[in-house]
mmCIF file of C-alpha atoms and ligand atoms in Angstrom:
data_model
loop_
_atom_site.group_PDB
_atom_site.id
_atom_site.type_symbol
_atom_site.label_atom_id
_atom_site.label_comp_id
_atom_site.label_asym_id
_atom_site.label_seq_id
_atom_site.Cartn_x
_atom_site.Cartn_y
_atom_site.Cartn_z
ATOM 1 C CA MET W 126 -37.425 -84.916 27.650
ATOM 2 C CA LYS W 127 -33.734 -83.745 26.707
ATOM 3 C CA ALA W 128 -31.247 -86.907 27.036
ATOM 4 C CA GLN W 129 -28.449 -86.063 29.718
ATOM 5 C CA GLY W 130 -25.785 -84.441 28.193
ATOM 6 C CA GLU W 131 -27.677 -82.911 25.351
ATOM 7 C CA ILE W 132 -26.678 -79.286 24.395
ATOM 8 C CA MET W 133 -29.550 -76.914 24.306
ATOM 9 C CA ARG W 134 -29.522 -73.333 23.417
ATOM 10 C CA VAL W 135 -31.630 -71.084 25.885
ATOM 11 C CA PRO W 136 -32.029 -67.669 24.654
ATOM 12 C CA LEU W 137 -32.789 -64.771 27.320
ATOM 13 C CA LEU W 138 -35.762 -63.834 25.741
ATOM 14 C CA ASP W 139 -37.474 -65.427 22.293
ATOM 15 C CA LEU W 140 -39.774 -62.720 20.813
ATOM 16 C CA GLN W 141 -40.845 -64.713 17.769
ATOM 17 C CA LYS W 142 -42.492 -67.252 20.052
ATOM 18 C CA ASN W 143 -44.000 -64.485 21.842
ATOM 19 C CA LEU W 144 -45.541 -63.133 18.710
ATOM 20 C CA ALA W 145 -46.681 -66.351 16.899
ATOM 21 C CA PRO W 146 -49.824 -66.971 18.246
ATOM 22 C CA MET W 147 -51.377 -63.348 17.358
ATOM 23 C CA ARG W 148 -48.848 -62.651 14.418
ATOM 24 C CA ASP W 149 -51.876 -62.376 12.072
ATOM 25 C CA ASP W 150 -53.623 -59.810 14.279
ATOM 26 C CA ILE W 151 -50.731 -58.095 14.525
ATOM 27 C CA VAL W 152 -49.843 -57.706 10.864
ATOM 28 C CA ALA W 153 -53.442 -56.631 10.175
ATOM 29 C CA ALA W 154 -53.425 -53.825 13.001
ATOM 30 C CA VAL W 155 -50.224 -52.493 11.188
ATOM 31 C CA THR W 156 -52.049 -52.963 7.926
ATOM 32 C CA GLY W 157 -55.054 -50.752 9.223
ATOM 33 C CA VAL W 158 -52.830 -48.184 10.401
ATOM 34 C CA ILE W 159 -51.278 -48.076 6.939
ATOM 35 C CA ASP W 160 -54.587 -47.981 5.093
ATOM 36 C CA SER W 161 -55.881 -45.227 7.523
ATOM 37 C CA SER W 162 -53.837 -42.512 6.570
ATOM 38 C CA ARG W 163 -53.724 -41.237 10.351
ATOM 39 C CA TYR W 164 -50.030 -41.423 11.294
ATOM 40 C CA ILE W 165 -50.114 -39.119 14.095
ATOM 41 C CA LEU W 166 -51.819 -39.598 17.279
ATOM 42 C CA GLY W 167 -55.615 -40.601 16.162
ATOM 43 C CA PRO W 168 -58.315 -43.110 17.276
ATOM 44 C CA ARG W 169 -55.540 -46.009 17.743
ATOM 45 C CA VAL W 170 -53.487 -44.069 20.041
ATOM 46 C CA GLU W 171 -56.972 -42.727 21.999
ATOM 47 C CA GLU W 172 -58.381 -46.190 22.366
ATOM 48 C CA PHE W 173 -54.967 -47.982 23.713
ATOM 49 C CA GLU W 174 -54.550 -45.139 26.220
ATOM 50 C CA GLN W 175 -58.215 -46.054 27.164
ATOM 51 C CA LYS W 176 -57.142 -49.652 27.404
ATOM 52 C CA VAL W 177 -54.288 -49.396 29.377
ATOM 53 C CA ALA W 178 -55.969 -46.717 31.719
ATOM 54 C CA ALA W 179 -58.553 -49.143 32.190
ATOM 55 C CA TYR W 180 -56.320 -52.291 32.648
ATOM 56 C CA SER W 181 -54.406 -50.223 35.358
ATOM 57 C CA GLY W 182 -57.124 -48.719 37.131
ATOM 58 C CA ALA W 183 -56.091 -45.169 36.091
ATOM 59 C CA GLY W 184 -58.109 -42.271 35.025
ATOM 60 C CA PHE W 185 -55.946 -41.271 32.259
ATOM 61 C CA GLY W 186 -53.409 -42.697 29.839
ATOM 62 C CA VAL W 187 -51.365 -40.197 27.836
ATOM 63 C CA GLY W 188 -49.237 -42.304 25.011
ATOM 64 C CA VAL W 189 -45.400 -41.081 24.703
ATOM 65 C CA SER W 190 -42.609 -42.054 22.671
ATOM 66 C CA SER W 191 -40.563 -44.371 24.877
ATOM 67 C CA GLY W 192 -40.501 -45.074 28.785
ATOM 68 C CA THR W 193 -37.665 -42.497 28.977
ATOM 69 C CA ASP W 194 -40.198 -39.794 27.590
ATOM 70 C CA ALA W 195 -42.902 -40.596 29.832
ATOM 71 C CA LEU W 196 -40.419 -40.028 32.629
ATOM 72 C CA LEU W 197 -39.372 -36.818 31.108
ATOM 73 C CA VAL W 198 -43.080 -35.557 30.482
ATOM 74 C CA ALA W 199 -44.318 -36.435 33.815
ATOM 75 C CA LEU W 200 -41.378 -34.528 35.414
ATOM 76 C CA MET W 201 -42.051 -31.506 32.965
ATOM 77 C CA ALA W 202 -45.832 -31.591 33.669
ATOM 78 C CA LEU W 203 -45.239 -31.537 37.009
ATOM 79 C CA GLY W 204 -42.644 -28.453 36.936
ATOM 80 C CA ILE W 205 -39.572 -30.096 38.165
ATOM 81 C CA GLY W 206 -36.262 -28.511 36.815
ATOM 82 C CA PRO W 207 -33.294 -26.525 37.769
ATOM 83 C CA GLY W 208 -32.608 -26.192 41.335
ATOM 84 C CA ASP W 209 -35.086 -29.115 41.954
ATOM 85 C CA MET W 210 -34.004 -32.355 43.552
ATOM 86 C CA VAL W 211 -35.667 -35.864 43.044
ATOM 87 C CA ALA W 212 -35.277 -38.418 45.479
ATOM 88 C CA THR W 213 -34.620 -41.855 43.627
ATOM 89 C CA THR W 214 -32.886 -45.099 43.867
ATOM 90 C CA PRO W 215 -28.923 -45.509 42.794
ATOM 91 C CA TYR W 216 -29.878 -48.833 41.343
ATOM 92 C CA SER W 217 -32.025 -48.771 38.031
ATOM 93 C CA PHE W 218 -31.683 -48.464 34.242
ATOM 94 C CA PHE W 219 -30.070 -45.177 33.459
ATOM 95 C CA ALA W 220 -33.552 -43.451 32.066
ATOM 96 C CA THR W 221 -34.527 -43.268 35.438
ATOM 97 C CA MET W 222 -31.707 -40.634 36.435
ATOM 98 C CA GLY W 223 -31.450 -39.346 32.638
ATOM 99 C CA SER W 224 -34.901 -38.135 32.857
ATOM 100 C CA ILE W 225 -34.238 -36.171 36.167
ATOM 101 C CA LEU W 226 -30.846 -34.617 34.770
ATOM 102 C CA ARG W 227 -32.506 -33.890 31.479
ATOM 103 C CA VAL W 228 -35.031 -31.483 32.727
ATOM 104 C CA GLY W 229 -32.220 -29.856 34.813
ATOM 105 C CA ALA W 230 -32.953 -31.332 38.266
ATOM 106 C CA ARG W 231 -30.341 -33.481 40.501
ATOM 107 C CA PRO W 232 -31.020 -36.856 41.729
ATOM 108 C CA CYS W 233 -30.710 -37.280 45.655
ATOM 109 C CA PHE W 234 -30.020 -41.198 45.820
ATOM 110 C CA ILE W 235 -31.497 -43.287 48.648
ATOM 111 C CA ASP W 236 -29.731 -46.562 48.894
ATOM 112 C CA ILE W 237 -31.967 -49.790 47.978
ATOM 113 C CA GLU W 238 -33.274 -52.111 50.608
ATOM 114 C CA PRO W 239 -30.645 -54.859 52.410
ATOM 115 C CA GLY W 240 -31.200 -58.165 50.147
ATOM 116 C CA GLY W 241 -34.055 -56.303 48.050
ATOM 117 C CA PHE W 242 -33.783 -54.168 44.715
ATOM 118 C CA ASN W 243 -36.070 -51.266 45.375
ATOM 119 C CA ILE W 244 -35.460 -48.062 47.192
ATOM 120 C CA ASP W 245 -35.404 -48.174 51.298
ATOM 121 C CA THR W 246 -38.107 -46.107 52.644
ATOM 122 C CA VAL W 247 -36.924 -46.378 56.124
ATOM 123 C CA LYS W 248 -33.630 -44.445 54.810
ATOM 124 C CA LEU W 249 -35.884 -41.852 52.567
ATOM 125 C CA ALA W 250 -37.421 -41.076 55.840
ATOM 126 C CA GLU W 251 -34.393 -40.343 57.459
ATOM 127 C CA VAL W 252 -32.857 -38.373 54.381
ATOM 128 C CA LEU W 253 -36.443 -36.041 54.250
ATOM 129 C CA ALA W 254 -36.222 -35.643 57.853
ATOM 130 C CA ASP W 255 -32.732 -34.470 58.154
ATOM 131 C CA CYS W 256 -31.262 -33.541 54.918
ATOM 132 C CA ALA W 257 -29.956 -30.117 54.324
ATOM 133 C CA GLU W 258 -31.514 -29.741 50.781
ATOM 134 C CA ARG W 259 -34.658 -30.972 51.819
ATOM 135 C CA GLU W 260 -36.259 -28.018 50.722
ATOM 136 C CA ARG W 261 -35.201 -28.924 46.963
ATOM 137 C CA ILE W 262 -36.456 -32.362 46.860
ATOM 138 C CA LYS W 263 -39.737 -31.853 44.793
ATOM 139 C CA ALA W 264 -40.480 -35.309 43.948
ATOM 140 C CA ILE W 265 -39.671 -39.026 44.746
ATOM 141 C CA MET W 266 -39.248 -41.523 41.929
ATOM 142 C CA PRO W 267 -39.598 -44.873 43.352
ATOM 143 C CA VAL W 268 -38.895 -47.390 40.508
ATOM 144 C CA HIS W 269 -40.881 -51.066 40.807
ATOM 145 C CA LEU W 270 -37.350 -52.782 39.644
ATOM 146 C CA TYR W 271 -37.630 -56.164 37.961
ATOM 147 C CA GLY W 272 -41.680 -56.158 38.264
ATOM 148 C CA GLN W 273 -42.202 -55.980 41.767
ATOM 149 C CA CYS W 274 -43.427 -52.581 43.490
ATOM 150 C CA ALA W 275 -41.364 -50.636 45.577
ATOM 151 C CA ASP W 276 -42.953 -49.908 49.410
ATOM 152 C CA MET W 277 -45.756 -47.413 48.555
ATOM 153 C CA ASN W 278 -47.346 -47.330 51.554
ATOM 154 C CA ALA W 279 -44.163 -45.599 52.815
ATOM 155 C CA VAL W 280 -43.495 -43.597 50.010
ATOM 156 C CA MET W 281 -46.912 -41.904 49.767
ATOM 157 C CA ALA W 282 -47.056 -41.320 53.292
ATOM 158 C CA LEU W 283 -43.608 -39.482 53.018
ATOM 159 C CA ALA W 284 -44.957 -37.643 49.963
ATOM 160 C CA GLY W 285 -48.023 -36.736 51.741
ATOM 161 C CA ARG W 286 -46.148 -35.663 54.898
ATOM 162 C CA TYR W 287 -43.765 -33.351 53.038
ATOM 163 C CA GLY W 288 -45.789 -32.160 50.263
ATOM 164 C CA ILE W 289 -44.013 -33.633 47.316
ATOM 165 C CA ALA W 290 -44.680 -35.557 44.408
ATOM 166 C CA VAL W 291 -44.241 -38.933 43.304
ATOM 167 C CA ILE W 292 -43.369 -40.064 39.850
ATOM 168 C CA GLU W 293 -43.557 -43.999 39.625
ATOM 169 C CA ASP W 294 -41.057 -45.750 37.213
ATOM 170 C CA ALA W 295 -43.051 -48.450 36.458
ATOM 171 C CA ALA W 296 -41.236 -49.403 33.120
ATOM 172 C CA GLN W 297 -40.497 -53.103 34.170
ATOM 173 C CA ALA W 298 -43.986 -53.361 36.195
ATOM 174 C CA ILE W 299 -46.986 -52.717 34.120
ATOM 175 C CA GLY W 300 -49.946 -54.867 35.717
ATOM 176 C CA ALA W 301 -47.828 -55.448 39.094
ATOM 177 C CA VAL W 302 -49.856 -55.087 42.202
ATOM 178 C CA CYS W 303 -49.012 -53.574 45.242
ATOM 179 C CA PRO W 304 -51.013 -53.925 48.986
ATOM 180 C CA VAL W 305 -51.999 -50.795 49.961
ATOM 181 C CA GLU W 306 -53.367 -49.982 53.131
ATOM 182 C CA SER W 307 -55.969 -47.618 54.435
ATOM 183 C CA GLY W 308 -57.179 -48.190 57.973
ATOM 184 C CA ASP W 309 -57.605 -52.062 58.137
ATOM 185 C CA GLU W 310 -58.474 -52.476 54.823
ATOM 186 C CA VAL W 311 -55.578 -53.733 52.201
ATOM 187 C CA SER W 312 -56.444 -53.255 48.462
ATOM 188 C CA TRP W 313 -54.371 -54.226 45.850
ATOM 189 C CA LEU W 314 -53.181 -51.479 43.648
ATOM 190 C CA ARG W 315 -51.704 -51.479 39.989
ATOM 191 C CA ALA W 316 -48.092 -50.042 39.438
ATOM 192 C CA GLY W 317 -48.285 -46.513 38.393
ATOM 193 C CA THR W 318 -51.482 -45.684 39.900
ATOM 194 C CA MET W 319 -50.347 -44.988 43.331
ATOM 195 C CA GLY W 320 -48.493 -41.666 42.849
ATOM 196 C CA ASP W 321 -49.295 -38.469 41.021
ATOM 197 C CA ALA W 322 -48.279 -39.984 37.578
ATOM 198 C CA GLY W 323 -46.958 -43.346 36.608
ATOM 199 C CA CYS W 324 -44.493 -44.168 33.598
ATOM 200 C CA PHE W 325 -44.625 -47.395 31.450
ATOM 201 C CA SER W 326 -42.472 -48.482 28.494
ATOM 202 C CA PHE W 327 -43.080 -50.255 25.710
ATOM 203 C CA PHE W 328 -39.569 -51.380 24.672
ATOM 204 C CA PRO W 329 -39.551 -54.605 23.034
ATOM 205 C CA SER W 330 -37.938 -56.604 25.880
ATOM 206 C CA LYS W 331 -40.582 -55.237 28.424
ATOM 207 C CA ASN W 332 -43.617 -57.596 29.738
ATOM 208 C CA LEU W 333 -45.795 -55.393 27.376
ATOM 209 C CA GLY W 334 -43.197 -54.615 24.392
ATOM 210 C CA GLY W 335 -44.106 -53.155 20.788
ATOM 211 C CA ILE W 336 -42.347 -53.448 17.713
ATOM 212 C CA GLY W 337 -40.152 -50.470 18.446
ATOM 213 C CA ASP W 338 -40.295 -47.676 21.288
ATOM 214 C CA GLY W 339 -43.352 -46.664 22.977
ATOM 215 C CA GLY W 340 -44.411 -45.574 26.452
ATOM 216 C CA MET W 341 -47.254 -43.903 28.619
ATOM 217 C CA VAL W 342 -48.024 -41.765 31.649
ATOM 218 C CA VAL W 343 -51.303 -43.080 33.584
ATOM 219 C CA THR W 344 -52.794 -40.215 36.108
ATOM 220 C CA ASP W 345 -55.950 -39.867 37.944
ATOM 221 C CA ASP W 346 -55.420 -35.870 37.684
ATOM 222 C CA ASP W 347 -57.331 -34.559 34.735
ATOM 223 C CA GLU W 348 -55.275 -31.322 34.591
ATOM 224 C CA LEU W 349 -51.983 -33.312 34.649
ATOM 225 C CA ALA W 350 -52.877 -35.357 31.737
ATOM 226 C CA ARG W 351 -53.825 -32.262 29.968
ATOM 227 C CA LEU W 352 -50.389 -30.639 30.827
ATOM 228 C CA MET W 353 -48.567 -33.921 29.568
ATOM 229 C CA ARG W 354 -50.605 -33.882 26.317
ATOM 230 C CA GLN W 355 -49.373 -30.492 25.692
ATOM 231 C CA MET W 356 -45.971 -31.411 26.802
ATOM 232 C CA ARG W 357 -45.998 -34.155 23.848
ATOM 233 C CA MET W 358 -47.386 -31.613 21.484
ATOM 234 C CA HIS W 359 -44.297 -28.956 21.703
ATOM 235 C CA GLY W 360 -46.121 -27.306 24.600
ATOM 236 C CA GLU W 361 -48.994 -26.324 22.225
ATOM 237 C CA THR W 362 -51.850 -24.727 23.698
ATOM 238 C CA SER W 363 -53.320 -24.527 20.314
ATOM 239 C CA ARG W 364 -52.168 -24.963 16.713
ATOM 240 C CA TYR W 365 -49.037 -23.006 16.620
ATOM 241 C CA HIS W 366 -49.628 -21.260 19.925
ATOM 242 C CA HIS W 367 -47.046 -22.512 22.700
ATOM 243 C CA ALA W 368 -47.535 -21.618 26.401
ATOM 244 C CA PHE W 369 -44.237 -23.251 27.228
ATOM 245 C CA VAL W 370 -41.665 -25.677 25.716
ATOM 246 C CA GLY W 371 -42.362 -29.293 25.493
ATOM 247 C CA GLY W 372 -41.121 -31.791 23.052
ATOM 248 C CA ASN W 373 -42.141 -34.171 20.463
ATOM 249 C CA PHE W 374 -43.083 -37.027 22.568
ATOM 250 C CA ARG W 375 -46.044 -38.894 20.945
ATOM 251 C CA LEU W 376 -46.885 -42.430 20.850
ATOM 252 C CA ASP W 377 -46.627 -44.033 17.279
ATOM 253 C CA PRO W 378 -50.047 -45.255 16.212
ATOM 254 C CA VAL W 379 -48.381 -48.077 14.518
ATOM 255 C CA GLN W 380 -47.191 -49.105 18.153
ATOM 256 C CA ALA W 381 -50.511 -48.437 19.719
ATOM 257 C CA ALA W 382 -52.354 -50.568 17.255
ATOM 258 C CA VAL W 383 -49.681 -53.235 17.939
ATOM 259 C CA LEU W 384 -49.875 -52.842 21.650
ATOM 260 C CA SER W 385 -53.815 -52.791 21.707
ATOM 261 C CA VAL W 386 -53.876 -56.601 20.353
ATOM 262 C CA LYS W 387 -50.818 -57.670 22.877
ATOM 263 C CA LEU W 388 -52.373 -56.315 26.066
ATOM 264 C CA ASP W 389 -55.076 -58.958 25.835
ATOM 265 C CA TYR W 390 -52.475 -61.379 26.455
ATOM 266 C CA LEU W 391 -50.674 -59.758 29.267
ATOM 267 C CA GLU W 392 -52.364 -61.419 32.102
ATOM 268 C CA SER W 393 -51.514 -65.048 30.738
ATOM 269 C CA TRP W 394 -47.833 -63.682 30.227
ATOM 270 C CA HIS W 395 -47.933 -63.100 33.811
ATOM 271 C CA THR W 396 -49.277 -66.214 34.876
ATOM 272 C CA ALA W 397 -46.525 -68.214 33.109
ATOM 273 C CA ARG W 398 -43.915 -65.994 34.024
ATOM 274 C CA ARG W 399 -44.645 -66.496 37.732
ATOM 275 C CA ALA W 400 -45.114 -70.560 37.173
ATOM 276 C CA ASN W 401 -41.788 -70.346 35.501
ATOM 277 C CA ALA W 402 -40.344 -68.411 38.838
ATOM 278 C CA ASP W 403 -41.725 -70.797 41.152
ATOM 279 C CA LEU W 404 -40.220 -73.855 39.278
ATOM 280 C CA TYR W 405 -36.731 -72.211 39.354
ATOM 281 C CA ASP W 406 -37.320 -71.126 43.109
ATOM 282 C CA ARG W 407 -37.884 -74.910 43.652
ATOM 283 C CA LEU W 408 -35.028 -76.157 41.537
ATOM 284 C CA PHE W 409 -32.643 -74.182 42.947
ATOM 285 C CA VAL W 410 -33.847 -75.356 46.661
ATOM 286 C CA GLU W 411 -33.679 -78.905 45.135
ATOM 287 C CA ALA W 412 -30.044 -78.668 43.619
ATOM 288 C CA GLY W 413 -28.849 -77.513 47.018
ATOM 289 C CA LEU W 414 -28.098 -74.283 45.691
ATOM 290 C CA VAL W 415 -29.826 -72.029 48.135
ATOM 291 C CA ASP W 416 -28.508 -73.989 51.393
ATOM 292 C CA ALA W 417 -24.956 -73.873 50.145
ATOM 293 C CA ALA W 418 -25.643 -70.016 49.705
ATOM 294 C CA LEU W 419 -24.541 -69.972 46.185
ATOM 295 C CA VAL W 420 -27.978 -68.686 44.737
ATOM 296 C CA VAL W 421 -30.285 -66.468 46.402
ATOM 297 C CA PRO W 422 -33.813 -66.534 44.505
ATOM 298 C CA PRO W 423 -35.402 -63.187 43.962
ATOM 299 C CA PRO W 424 -36.985 -61.900 47.106
ATOM 300 C CA ARG W 425 -41.089 -61.839 47.033
ATOM 301 C CA VAL W 426 -41.725 -59.168 49.377
ATOM 302 C CA TYR W 427 -45.698 -59.087 49.187
ATOM 303 C CA ALA W 428 -45.966 -62.892 48.841
ATOM 304 C CA HIS W 429 -47.055 -63.462 52.677
ATOM 305 C CA THR W 430 -49.689 -60.835 52.195
ATOM 306 C CA ALA W 431 -51.166 -62.332 49.027
ATOM 307 C CA GLN W 432 -53.757 -64.747 50.432
ATOM 308 C CA LYS W 433 -54.535 -67.753 48.307
ATOM 309 C CA GLU W 434 -58.154 -66.750 48.557
ATOM 310 C CA ASP W 435 -57.457 -63.185 47.304
ATOM 311 C CA PRO W 436 -56.614 -63.616 43.445
ATOM 312 C CA ALA W 437 -56.318 -59.630 43.448
ATOM 313 C CA GLY W 438 -53.127 -60.348 44.956
ATOM 314 C CA VAL W 439 -51.195 -62.782 42.673
ATOM 315 C CA ASN W 440 -49.553 -60.293 40.439
ATOM 316 C CA ASN W 441 -47.471 -59.013 43.322
ATOM 317 C CA HIS W 442 -44.495 -59.696 41.467
ATOM 318 C CA ILE W 443 -44.854 -59.971 37.429
ATOM 319 C CA PHE W 444 -41.261 -61.130 36.970
ATOM 320 C CA ASN W 445 -40.371 -58.479 34.090
ATOM 321 C CA GLN W 446 -37.000 -60.290 35.256
ATOM 322 C CA TYR W 447 -35.825 -63.495 37.120
ATOM 323 C CA VAL W 448 -33.031 -61.722 39.056
ATOM 324 C CA ILE W 449 -30.942 -63.901 41.370
ATOM 325 C CA ARG W 450 -27.654 -63.183 43.483
ATOM 326 C CA VAL W 451 -24.940 -65.642 43.077
ATOM 327 C CA ARG W 452 -21.121 -66.352 44.113
ATOM 328 C CA ASN W 453 -18.621 -65.863 41.552
ATOM 329 C CA ARG W 454 -21.000 -63.811 38.986
ATOM 330 C CA ASP W 455 -19.059 -62.985 36.440
ATOM 331 C CA GLN W 456 -17.482 -66.447 35.981
ATOM 332 C CA LEU W 457 -20.925 -67.746 35.864
ATOM 333 C CA ALA W 458 -22.357 -65.347 33.321
ATOM 334 C CA ARG W 459 -19.242 -66.212 31.383
ATOM 335 C CA PHE W 460 -19.923 -69.874 31.639
ATOM 336 C CA LEU W 461 -23.703 -69.467 30.978
ATOM 337 C CA THR W 462 -22.969 -67.426 27.707
ATOM 338 C CA GLU W 463 -20.195 -69.934 26.494
ATOM 339 C CA ASN W 464 -22.777 -72.662 26.842
ATOM 340 C CA GLU W 465 -25.499 -70.364 24.935
ATOM 341 C CA ILE W 466 -27.674 -69.993 27.895
ATOM 342 C CA GLY W 467 -29.055 -66.239 27.795
ATOM 343 C CA CYS W 468 -28.246 -64.127 30.775
ATOM 344 C CA ALA W 469 -27.782 -60.390 31.617
ATOM 345 C CA ILE W 470 -26.311 -58.166 34.186
ATOM 346 C CA TYR W 471 -28.827 -55.591 35.288
ATOM 347 C CA TYR W 472 -26.842 -53.565 36.266
ATOM 348 C CA PRO W 473 -23.383 -53.539 36.638
ATOM 349 C CA LEU W 474 -22.716 -49.999 37.304
ATOM 350 C CA THR W 475 -24.794 -48.092 39.833
ATOM 351 C CA LEU W 476 -26.120 -44.558 38.605
ATOM 352 C CA PRO W 477 -23.637 -42.277 41.177
ATOM 353 C CA ARG W 478 -20.918 -43.938 39.446
ATOM 354 C CA GLN W 479 -22.000 -43.177 35.881
ATOM 355 C CA GLU W 480 -19.425 -41.273 34.207
ATOM 356 C CA CYS W 481 -21.797 -38.453 33.147
ATOM 357 C CA VAL W 482 -22.516 -37.435 36.906
ATOM 358 C CA ALA W 483 -18.837 -37.782 37.666
ATOM 359 C CA GLY W 484 -18.686 -33.957 38.682
ATOM 360 C CA LEU W 485 -21.415 -34.074 40.770
ATOM 361 C CA GLY W 486 -19.828 -35.178 43.827
ATOM 362 C CA TYR W 487 -21.884 -38.339 44.362
ATOM 363 C CA ASP W 488 -20.032 -40.489 47.093
ATOM 364 C CA ASP W 489 -18.863 -43.705 45.850
ATOM 365 C CA PHE W 490 -19.273 -45.549 49.058
ATOM 366 C CA SER W 491 -22.703 -43.797 50.101
ATOM 367 C CA PHE W 492 -24.796 -46.911 48.690
ATOM 368 C CA PRO W 493 -23.434 -50.205 49.804
ATOM 369 C CA GLU W 494 -26.605 -52.041 49.117
ATOM 370 C CA ALA W 495 -26.768 -50.950 45.334
ATOM 371 C CA GLN W 496 -23.072 -51.837 45.265
ATOM 372 C CA ARG W 497 -23.366 -55.064 46.153
ATOM 373 C CA ALA W 498 -26.466 -55.564 43.904
ATOM 374 C CA ALA W 499 -24.623 -54.680 40.928
ATOM 375 C CA GLU W 500 -21.775 -56.886 41.836
ATOM 376 C CA GLU W 501 -24.139 -60.209 42.853
ATOM 377 C CA THR W 502 -27.049 -60.059 40.575
ATOM 378 C CA LEU W 503 -27.823 -62.326 37.407
ATOM 379 C CA ALA W 504 -31.096 -62.211 35.330
ATOM 380 C CA LEU W 505 -32.008 -65.842 33.828
ATOM 381 C CA PRO W 506 -34.210 -66.462 30.960
ATOM 382 C CA ILE W 507 -38.206 -66.252 32.218
ATOM 383 C CA TYR W 508 -40.200 -65.296 29.192
ATOM 384 C CA PRO W 509 -43.398 -66.945 29.100
ATOM 385 C CA GLU W 510 -42.756 -69.758 26.453
ATOM 386 C CA LEU W 511 -39.519 -70.888 28.123
ATOM 387 C CA GLY W 512 -40.742 -74.129 28.819
ATOM 388 C CA ASN W 513 -39.488 -76.617 32.096
ATOM 389 C CA ALA W 514 -37.236 -78.554 29.814
ATOM 390 C CA ALA W 515 -35.433 -75.522 29.395
ATOM 391 C CA GLN W 516 -35.412 -74.343 33.048
ATOM 392 C CA GLN W 517 -34.207 -77.811 33.998
ATOM 393 C CA TYR W 518 -31.266 -77.176 31.964
ATOM 394 C CA VAL W 519 -30.354 -74.125 33.084
ATOM 395 C CA VAL W 520 -30.258 -74.871 36.750
ATOM 396 C CA GLU W 521 -28.235 -78.237 35.859
ATOM 397 C CA LYS W 522 -25.661 -76.132 33.968
ATOM 398 C CA ILE W 523 -25.574 -73.677 37.186
ATOM 399 C CA VAL W 524 -25.013 -76.522 39.159
ATOM 400 C CA ALA W 525 -22.198 -78.318 36.962
ATOM 401 C CA PHE W 526 -20.394 -74.544 37.097
ATOM 402 C CA TYR W 527 -20.264 -74.559 41.051
ATOM 403 C CA ARG W 528 -19.153 -78.247 40.830
ATOM 404 C CA ASP W 529 -16.626 -77.814 38.428
ATOM 405 C CA ASN W 530 -15.061 -75.114 40.715
ATOM 406 C CA GLY W 531 -15.487 -77.238 43.912
ATOM 407 C CA LEU W 532 -17.985 -74.910 45.728
ATOM 408 C CA LEU W 533 -21.015 -77.740 45.478
HETATM 409 C C1 PLP O 1106 -36.770 -49.641 30.266
HETATM 410 C C2 PLP O 1106 -36.920 -48.444 31.125
HETATM 411 C C3 PLP O 1106 -36.722 -47.229 31.219
HETATM 412 C C4 PLP O 1106 -36.916 -46.556 29.787
HETATM 413 O O1 PLP O 1106 -37.691 -47.000 28.933
HETATM 414 P P1 PLP O 1106 -37.297 -46.873 27.387
HETATM 415 O O2 PLP O 1106 -39.070 -47.087 26.848
HETATM 416 O O3 PLP O 1106 -36.312 -47.883 27.087
HETATM 417 O O4 PLP O 1106 -37.029 -45.330 27.112
HETATM 418 C C5 PLP O 1106 -36.943 -46.568 32.430
HETATM 419 N N1 PLP O 1106 -36.895 -47.013 33.335
HETATM 420 C C6 PLP O 1106 -36.524 -48.156 33.776
HETATM 421 C C7 PLP O 1106 -36.518 -48.971 35.369
HETATM 422 C C8 PLP O 1106 -36.884 -49.306 32.598
HETATM 423 O O5 PLP O 1106 -36.562 -50.372 32.871
#
């Protein structure tokens, strides 16, 4: 135990600690690639594609160069381009919007749920029913932000009604489960497997992170999988014959080999992150921060559906990030940083307010919930190896901040 008043350094992430138990296996995997001379695609990429598809419960996996390129390849293979619109959230990492713009389409932003972080499907239904440009909306791109799925029951029902595609941005949610209803039955399906295509990122800070960039698209549609494989190889139909313009979007075998080792640990990381989240939740309540409305712990939308007897539902939130809403966010972030506690603001600027879309006529004030999230949220360290003492220290410092400011 740390003595009272002792100083502790708590990073937002500790990738070396994460790597330590499997470091030898990872070095061996990389050496295996070096010695194989198979440096583009090949058996290691195929093996990892099959592993991710099996883990997620999808038919096919297509390894690509990043999460961004996963979104891009899915959009391209679904034929979305100039003149089309994609309904999506204004509150996400830039790549969600960037991929849509990159294929020449336009995002149609739908605000997030009040108090939540994912797309508001009530508003989505309204826009699809009323919007003058409805005919142009060719796809929905929900984002499973911070590791908790968007309301996919509603998204899939709307997509079915209007005959439009669904591309899940599951970059932060590999392994997260969502309760999907059919009749009276609820089955827990993994992120990425509910829409036409699901996109993962293996950016090093994601729950399953490589030692560089990487990504994957999963799908049950063999024709779509085939098209995406062509897209990642310059639209090649046979060697040096190109039916369409794709790109070089291939997953590197070095990353595939490393990620294949790490995938075996992913469930244990989910368990550890969830335990850390439970502890933070409890510590915030015990410290009086929740009652004082200074800290709002992350919403757990599906926790009530996840029965204790039903182990299939435990990963209803995988806490890729643990994001709280707080009073005096910017001052608190500065205070924590000064005290060597890692924290981050995801995301300080909503997508419609980004400079690169300034000319596209998005109304600054149309997305009040996204705007509020951009002003109130703060991500705290949640990585699996964090440890209880560090969490207690983080909460003590947050208490100290509000006491010093006369709010607690
Ligand atoms: C990380 C991320 C991406 C992009 O992934 P990269 O691998 O960094 O290209 C896309 N969408 C969301 C929501 C992300 O968090």
